[in-house]
């Protein structure tokens, strides 16, 4: 593979605050050193966000900020409560508003500058073809947010420097030049991987990569292969299920534990629970690492039998809470696994991800817990679309059915989000629009009645035309009102569900494309421009009769 590129685009250096924008400590203005000021701006920009109200965020930020201060600043700044970032916050709010209010020509100039950077850094030459790169920019420094109640929220994300970056290109290519006065950490010529540059971020100690754009041929092929593996599972899943049911009664406790874990991975789309990265402090678990304290058994609950109540922190510290009725042998096995154990003991002490993954490989080549998630997510979408779509509905009604089907998948995969802070206000605005539209409909109904009465009295052809005109207007207004009501329902049902993750990573896009083609829904109603580029292979490939 021949690969040549420009290297990553680095975030421009920090621009100091104007002299009239001050930071105050204990009511007194305090001039900060450049590094300390830059970190103060990260916090100031987030003042109106709920993160800055959380104690763990505040503590982590203050701890990391103090580490970057000069010794003189450390002597003075000892209490976050005495810090006043108000002026800095206002400066950035005003700056943001000013940018939005720029005249058209100025906005065009900024767009041209961005296009120039995209042109220079956003493409590579691969095997003689010009291919688009995905995220060609390094992440800007800032404060780590994390998802859920992440224990590292508020920590300082450091600026990525060329000295942190490993470049990957081919031996015969022109090696990218680092920015002046800098050098790369390393240059590699590895044609077995698909990344162009990589570095380790300082908070989770995880590797970050610059990759090809999802629309590139190589990415499209990998995507297609992923869904084809999940489709292969369809042919053997019944055999696998019969096998783990049989293993629930095995004489070997190890096999029983593996069979119950596999049932959870299959039925609940739980992650296997890979070992955490070094330095990872969040107490997050997956199926293999569940502890006794993470589940409660209820012989009967809410009118159901054999209920398991799960409560643990999953990936990205997102809470997984679920009450599910399981088959009787699973329930009995769980009672056995929990017997004489402390809450902090492992539920599956004879199980680890290596042992489980090896077993999955033996069952089917390429099978992993993630393949189960992809398979179950895609099958769920396909079944839900069949059950929910009404061919008589208008486009808005069909789209609501699509989002409901997608929501069923997001719930299965535990893709939650916190309710957006703007949710209540935007619902209020939408409700006001609905109320105004209702009023217009009522007025239009009266107009139709008036016009009909006039026609009855006069039998005049002009009056007849007027009736038709008024009826057309009423129909249009009623359709608009129906669309708004559907939008409000969709918004309400969606407030705590993140649809994007499953849509982009777990759902075979050919199911969506086939559904759109079958019901005459424009594909752009489901996928935006970037997503259409990513799934170009599926849009070309899938006919309306595609079955996962």
Coordinates of C-alpha atoms in Angstrom, one line a residue, residues 140-511:
X140 CA -7.8 21.2 21.0
X141 CA -6.8 21.4 24.7
X142 CA -9.6 21.8 27.2
X143 CA -11.3 20.2 30.1
X144 CA -12.3 16.5 29.9
X145 CA -16.1 16.0 30.1
X146 CA -16.6 12.3 29.7
X147 CA -20.0 10.7 29.7
X148 CA -22.3 9.8 32.6
X149 CA -20.7 10.5 36.0
X150 CA -17.1 10.0 34.8
X151 CA -14.6 10.2 37.7
X152 CA -12.1 12.1 35.5
X153 CA -14.4 14.9 34.4
X154 CA -12.8 18.3 34.7
X155 CA -9.3 17.1 34.2
X156 CA -7.0 19.0 31.9
X157 CA -6.7 17.7 28.3
X158 CA -3.3 18.8 27.2
X159 CA -2.3 20.4 23.9
X160 CA -1.1 17.8 21.4
X161 CA 2.4 18.7 20.1
X162 CA 4.3 17.2 17.1
X163 CA 6.6 15.5 19.6
X164 CA 3.6 13.4 20.7
X165 CA 2.7 12.2 17.2
X166 CA 3.7 9.0 15.4
X167 CA 3.4 9.4 11.6
X168 CA 2.6 6.5 9.4
X169 CA 3.3 6.6 5.6
X170 CA 5.0 4.5 3.0
X171 CA 8.8 4.3 2.6
X172 CA 8.8 5.6 -0.9
X173 CA 6.5 8.6 -0.1
X174 CA 7.5 12.2 0.8
X175 CA 7.5 12.1 4.6
X176 CA 5.4 15.0 6.0
X177 CA 7.4 17.9 7.5
X178 CA 6.7 18.7 11.2
X179 CA 5.9 22.4 12.1
X180 CA 9.0 24.6 12.2
X181 CA 11.1 24.0 15.3
X182 CA 9.5 20.7 16.1
X183 CA 10.0 17.0 15.3
X184 CA 7.8 13.9 15.2
X185 CA 7.9 11.4 18.0
X186 CA 8.4 8.7 15.4
X187 CA 7.9 7.9 11.7
X188 CA 6.7 4.4 10.8
X189 CA 6.2 2.6 7.5
X190 CA 3.5 0.1 8.5
X191 CA 1.2 -1.0 5.7
X192 CA -0.7 -3.5 7.9
X193 CA -2.7 -0.7 9.6
X194 CA -5.1 1.9 8.2
X195 CA -4.1 5.0 10.4
X196 CA -2.1 7.9 9.2
X197 CA -1.0 9.4 12.5
X198 CA -1.5 8.5 16.2
X199 CA -0.8 9.9 19.7
X200 CA -1.7 9.0 23.3
X201 CA -4.1 11.4 25.0
X202 CA -3.1 12.2 28.6
X203 CA -6.4 11.5 30.5
X204 CA -7.4 7.9 29.8
X205 CA -4.0 7.1 28.3
X206 CA -5.7 5.9 25.1
X207 CA -4.5 6.0 21.6
X208 CA -6.1 8.5 19.2
X209 CA -5.8 8.1 15.4
X210 CA -6.1 10.1 12.2
X211 CA -7.9 7.7 9.8
X212 CA -9.3 7.8 6.3
X213 CA -12.7 9.4 5.9
X214 CA -15.6 6.9 6.3
X215 CA -16.5 7.5 2.6
X216 CA -13.1 6.1 1.5
X217 CA -13.1 2.8 -0.4
X218 CA -11.0 1.1 2.3
X219 CA -13.4 2.2 5.1
X220 CA -16.5 1.3 3.1
X221 CA -15.1 -2.3 2.6
X222 CA -14.3 -2.7 6.3
X223 CA -17.8 -1.5 7.2
X224 CA -19.4 -3.9 4.7
X225 CA -17.3 -6.8 6.1
X226 CA -18.5 -5.9 9.7
X227 CA -22.1 -6.3 8.7
X228 CA -21.5 -9.4 6.7
X229 CA -20.0 -11.1 9.7
X230 CA -23.1 -10.1 11.7
X231 CA -25.3 -11.5 8.9
X232 CA -23.4 -14.8 9.0
X233 CA -24.3 -15.1 12.7
X234 CA -28.0 -15.2 11.6
X235 CA -27.3 -18.7 10.1
X236 CA -25.8 -20.2 13.3
X237 CA -27.4 -18.2 16.1
X238 CA -30.1 -20.9 16.7
X239 CA -27.4 -23.5 17.2
X240 CA -25.4 -21.2 19.5
X241 CA -28.6 -20.6 21.6
X242 CA -29.4 -24.3 21.8
X243 CA -25.8 -24.9 23.0
X244 CA -25.7 -22.3 25.7
X245 CA -29.1 -23.5 27.0
X246 CA -27.7 -27.0 27.2
X247 CA -24.6 -25.6 29.0
X248 CA -26.8 -24.1 31.8
X249 CA -27.1 -27.7 33.1
X250 CA -23.4 -28.6 32.6
X251 CA -21.5 -30.3 35.5
X252 CA -18.7 -27.8 35.0
X253 CA -19.4 -24.5 36.8
X254 CA -17.1 -22.7 34.4
X255 CA -19.3 -23.8 31.4
X256 CA -22.5 -22.7 33.3
X257 CA -21.1 -19.3 34.0
X258 CA -20.0 -18.9 30.4
X259 CA -23.4 -20.0 29.1
X260 CA -25.3 -17.5 31.4
X261 CA -22.9 -14.7 30.4
X262 CA -23.5 -15.5 26.7
X263 CA -27.2 -15.4 27.3
X264 CA -26.9 -11.9 28.7
X265 CA -24.7 -10.8 25.8
X266 CA -27.3 -12.2 23.4
X267 CA -30.5 -11.1 25.1
X268 CA -29.4 -7.8 26.6
X269 CA -26.6 -6.7 24.2
X270 CA -24.2 -6.4 27.1
X271 CA -20.6 -5.7 26.4
X272 CA -18.2 -8.5 27.2
X273 CA -16.3 -6.1 29.6
X274 CA -12.8 -5.9 28.4
X275 CA -10.0 -5.3 30.9
X276 CA -9.6 -1.6 31.6
X277 CA -6.8 0.5 30.3
X278 CA -3.9 1.0 32.6
X279 CA -4.5 4.1 34.8
X280 CA -8.3 3.8 34.3
X281 CA -9.9 4.6 37.7
X282 CA -13.6 4.5 36.7
X283 CA -15.3 1.5 38.2
X284 CA -16.9 0.4 34.9
X285 CA -17.8 -3.2 34.2
X286 CA -19.1 -5.4 31.4
X287 CA -20.7 -8.9 31.5
X288 CA -17.5 -10.8 32.5
X289 CA -16.6 -8.4 35.3
X290 CA -20.0 -8.1 36.9
X291 CA -19.9 -8.4 40.7
X292 CA -22.6 -9.8 43.1
X293 CA -23.5 -6.2 44.1
X294 CA -24.5 -5.4 40.5
X295 CA -27.5 -7.6 40.4
X296 CA -30.5 -8.4 42.6
X297 CA -32.7 -11.4 42.2
X298 CA -36.5 -11.2 42.5
X299 CA -38.5 -14.5 42.3
X300 CA -41.4 -12.3 41.5
X301 CA -41.6 -8.6 40.7
X302 CA -44.2 -6.3 39.0
X303 CA -46.2 -9.4 38.0
X304 CA -43.3 -11.1 36.4
X305 CA -41.3 -14.2 37.5
X306 CA -37.5 -14.7 37.8
X307 CA -36.6 -11.0 37.5
X308 CA -32.9 -9.9 37.5
X309 CA -32.4 -6.3 38.5
X310 CA -29.1 -4.9 37.0
X311 CA -27.4 -1.7 38.3
X312 CA -23.8 -1.0 37.3
X313 CA -21.7 1.6 35.4
X314 CA -21.0 0.5 31.9
X315 CA -18.7 1.9 29.2
X316 CA -18.0 5.6 29.5
X317 CA -19.5 5.5 33.1
X318 CA -23.0 5.3 31.7
X319 CA -25.3 3.7 34.3
X320 CA -26.9 0.5 33.1
X321 CA -30.2 -0.1 35.0
X322 CA -32.6 -2.7 33.9
X323 CA -35.2 -5.2 35.3
X324 CA -35.6 -8.2 33.1
X325 CA -37.5 -11.5 33.4
X326 CA -35.1 -14.3 32.6
X327 CA -35.6 -18.0 31.9
X328 CA -35.9 -20.2 35.1
X329 CA -32.5 -22.1 34.6
X330 CA -30.7 -18.7 34.3
X331 CA -32.3 -17.5 37.5
X332 CA -31.4 -20.7 39.4
X333 CA -27.8 -20.5 38.1
X334 CA -27.4 -16.9 39.3
X335 CA -28.7 -18.0 42.8
X336 CA -26.0 -20.7 42.7
X337 CA -23.2 -18.3 41.5
X338 CA -24.1 -15.7 44.3
X339 CA -24.2 -18.3 47.1
X340 CA -21.9 -17.5 50.1
X341 CA -20.3 -14.5 48.3
X342 CA -19.7 -11.0 49.4
X343 CA -21.2 -8.1 47.4
X344 CA -17.7 -7.2 46.1
X345 CA -17.0 -10.7 44.8
X346 CA -17.1 -11.6 41.1
X347 CA -20.4 -13.0 39.8
X348 CA -18.6 -15.0 37.2
X349 CA -15.3 -15.8 39.0
X350 CA -14.4 -18.6 36.5
X351 CA -14.8 -16.3 33.5
X352 CA -12.7 -13.7 31.7
X353 CA -13.0 -12.0 28.3
X354 CA -10.1 -14.1 26.8
X355 CA -11.9 -17.4 27.7
X356 CA -15.2 -16.1 26.5
X357 CA -13.8 -14.6 23.2
X358 CA -12.0 -17.9 22.5
X359 CA -15.3 -19.8 22.9
X360 CA -17.0 -17.3 20.6
X361 CA -14.3 -17.8 17.9
X362 CA -14.8 -21.6 18.2
X363 CA -18.6 -21.1 17.7
X364 CA -18.1 -19.0 14.5
X365 CA -15.0 -17.5 12.9
X366 CA -14.9 -13.7 13.6
X367 CA -17.6 -13.9 16.3
X368 CA -17.2 -11.4 19.2
X369 CA -19.6 -9.9 21.8
X370 CA -19.7 -6.8 19.5
X371 CA -20.9 -8.9 16.6
X372 CA -23.8 -10.1 18.8
X373 CA -24.6 -6.4 19.5
X374 CA -24.5 -5.6 15.7
X375 CA -26.6 -8.6 14.9
X376 CA -29.3 -8.0 17.6
X377 CA -29.4 -4.3 16.8
X378 CA -29.9 -4.8 13.1
X379 CA -32.4 -7.6 13.5
X380 CA -34.3 -5.4 16.0
X381 CA -34.4 -2.5 13.6
X382 CA -35.6 -4.7 10.7
X383 CA -38.4 -6.3 12.9
X384 CA -39.5 -3.0 14.4
X385 CA -39.7 -1.3 11.0
X386 CA -41.9 -4.2 9.7
X387 CA -44.2 -3.9 12.8
X388 CA -44.4 -0.1 13.0
X389 CA -44.5 1.2 9.5
X390 CA -47.9 2.1 8.1
X391 CA -47.8 2.5 4.3
X392 CA -50.8 4.8 4.6
X393 CA -48.9 7.3 6.8
X394 CA -47.4 10.5 5.4
X395 CA -43.6 11.0 5.3
X396 CA -43.6 12.6 8.8
X397 CA -45.6 9.6 10.2
X398 CA -43.2 7.1 8.6
X399 CA -40.2 9.0 10.0
X400 CA -41.7 8.8 13.5
X401 CA -42.0 5.0 13.0
X402 CA -38.3 4.9 11.8
X403 CA -37.2 6.8 14.9
X404 CA -39.2 4.6 17.2
X405 CA -37.6 1.5 15.6
X406 CA -34.2 3.2 16.1
X407 CA -35.1 4.0 19.7
X408 CA -35.9 0.4 20.4
X409 CA -32.3 -0.4 19.4
X410 CA -30.8 2.4 21.4
X411 CA -32.6 1.2 24.5
X412 CA -31.4 -2.4 23.8
X413 CA -27.8 -1.1 23.6
X414 CA -28.1 1.3 26.5
X415 CA -27.3 4.4 24.5
X416 CA -28.5 7.0 26.9
X417 CA -27.8 10.7 27.2
X418 CA -28.7 13.3 29.9
X419 CA -31.7 15.5 29.0
X420 CA -30.3 18.5 27.1
X421 CA -30.4 21.6 29.2
X422 CA -32.2 23.4 26.3
X423 CA -34.9 20.7 26.1
X424 CA -37.6 22.4 28.2
X425 CA -37.3 25.7 26.4
X426 CA -37.3 24.1 22.9
X427 CA -40.4 22.1 23.8
X428 CA -42.1 25.2 25.1
X429 CA -41.2 27.0 21.8
X430 CA -42.6 24.1 19.8
X431 CA -45.8 24.0 21.9
X432 CA -46.3 27.7 21.3
X433 CA -46.0 27.1 17.6
X434 CA -48.5 24.2 17.9
X435 CA -51.0 26.4 19.8
X436 CA -50.7 29.1 17.2
X437 CA -51.2 26.6 14.4
X438 CA -54.3 25.1 16.2
X439 CA -55.7 28.7 16.2
X440 CA -55.1 29.0 12.5
X441 CA -56.8 25.7 11.9
X442 CA -59.9 26.8 13.9
X443 CA -60.0 30.1 12.0
X444 CA -59.7 28.2 8.7
X445 CA -62.5 25.8 9.7
X446 CA -64.8 28.9 10.4
X447 CA -63.8 30.4 7.0
X448 CA -64.7 27.1 5.3
X449 CA -68.1 27.0 7.1
X450 CA -68.7 30.7 6.1
X451 CA -67.8 30.0 2.5
X452 CA -70.1 26.9 2.4
X453 CA -73.0 28.9 3.8
X454 CA -72.4 31.7 1.2
X455 CA -72.5 29.1 -1.6
X456 CA -75.7 27.5 -0.2
X457 CA -77.4 30.9 -0.3
X458 CA -76.1 32.1 -3.7
X459 CA -75.3 28.9 -5.7
X460 CA -72.8 31.2 -7.4
X461 CA -69.8 29.6 -9.2
X462 CA -67.4 32.1 -7.7
X463 CA -68.6 31.1 -4.2
X464 CA -68.0 27.5 -5.1
X465 CA -64.4 28.3 -6.2
X466 CA -64.0 30.1 -2.9
X467 CA -65.1 27.0 -0.9
X468 CA -62.5 24.8 -2.7
X469 CA -59.8 27.5 -2.0
X470 CA -60.7 27.7 1.7
X471 CA -60.8 23.8 2.0
X472 CA -57.3 23.6 0.4
X473 CA -55.9 26.0 2.9
X474 CA -57.5 24.2 5.8
X475 CA -56.1 20.9 4.5
X476 CA -52.6 22.4 4.3
X477 CA -52.8 23.9 7.8
X478 CA -54.1 20.5 9.2
X479 CA -51.1 18.7 7.6
X480 CA -48.7 21.3 9.2
X481 CA -50.4 20.8 12.6
X482 CA -50.1 17.0 12.3
X483 CA -46.4 17.3 11.4
X484 CA -45.8 19.5 14.4
X485 CA -47.6 17.1 16.7
X486 CA -45.5 14.2 15.4
X487 CA -42.3 16.3 15.9
X488 CA -43.3 17.0 19.5
X489 CA -44.0 13.3 20.2
X490 CA -40.6 12.4 18.6
X491 CA -38.8 15.0 20.6
X492 CA -40.3 13.9 23.9
X493 CA -39.7 10.2 23.3
X494 CA -36.1 11.0 22.3
X495 CA -35.0 13.3 25.2
X496 CA -32.9 10.7 27.0
X497 CA -31.9 8.4 24.1
X498 CA -28.9 8.9 21.9
X499 CA -29.9 7.6 18.5
X500 CA -26.6 8.4 16.7
X501 CA -24.4 5.7 18.1
X502 CA -26.5 2.7 17.0
X503 CA -27.4 4.4 13.7
X504 CA -23.7 4.8 12.8
X505 CA -22.1 1.8 14.4
X506 CA -24.6 -1.1 15.0
X507 CA -27.3 -0.9 12.3
X508 CA -26.6 -2.3 8.9
X509 CA -27.4 0.8 6.7
X510 CA -28.8 -1.5 4.0
X511 CA -31.9 -2.0 6.2

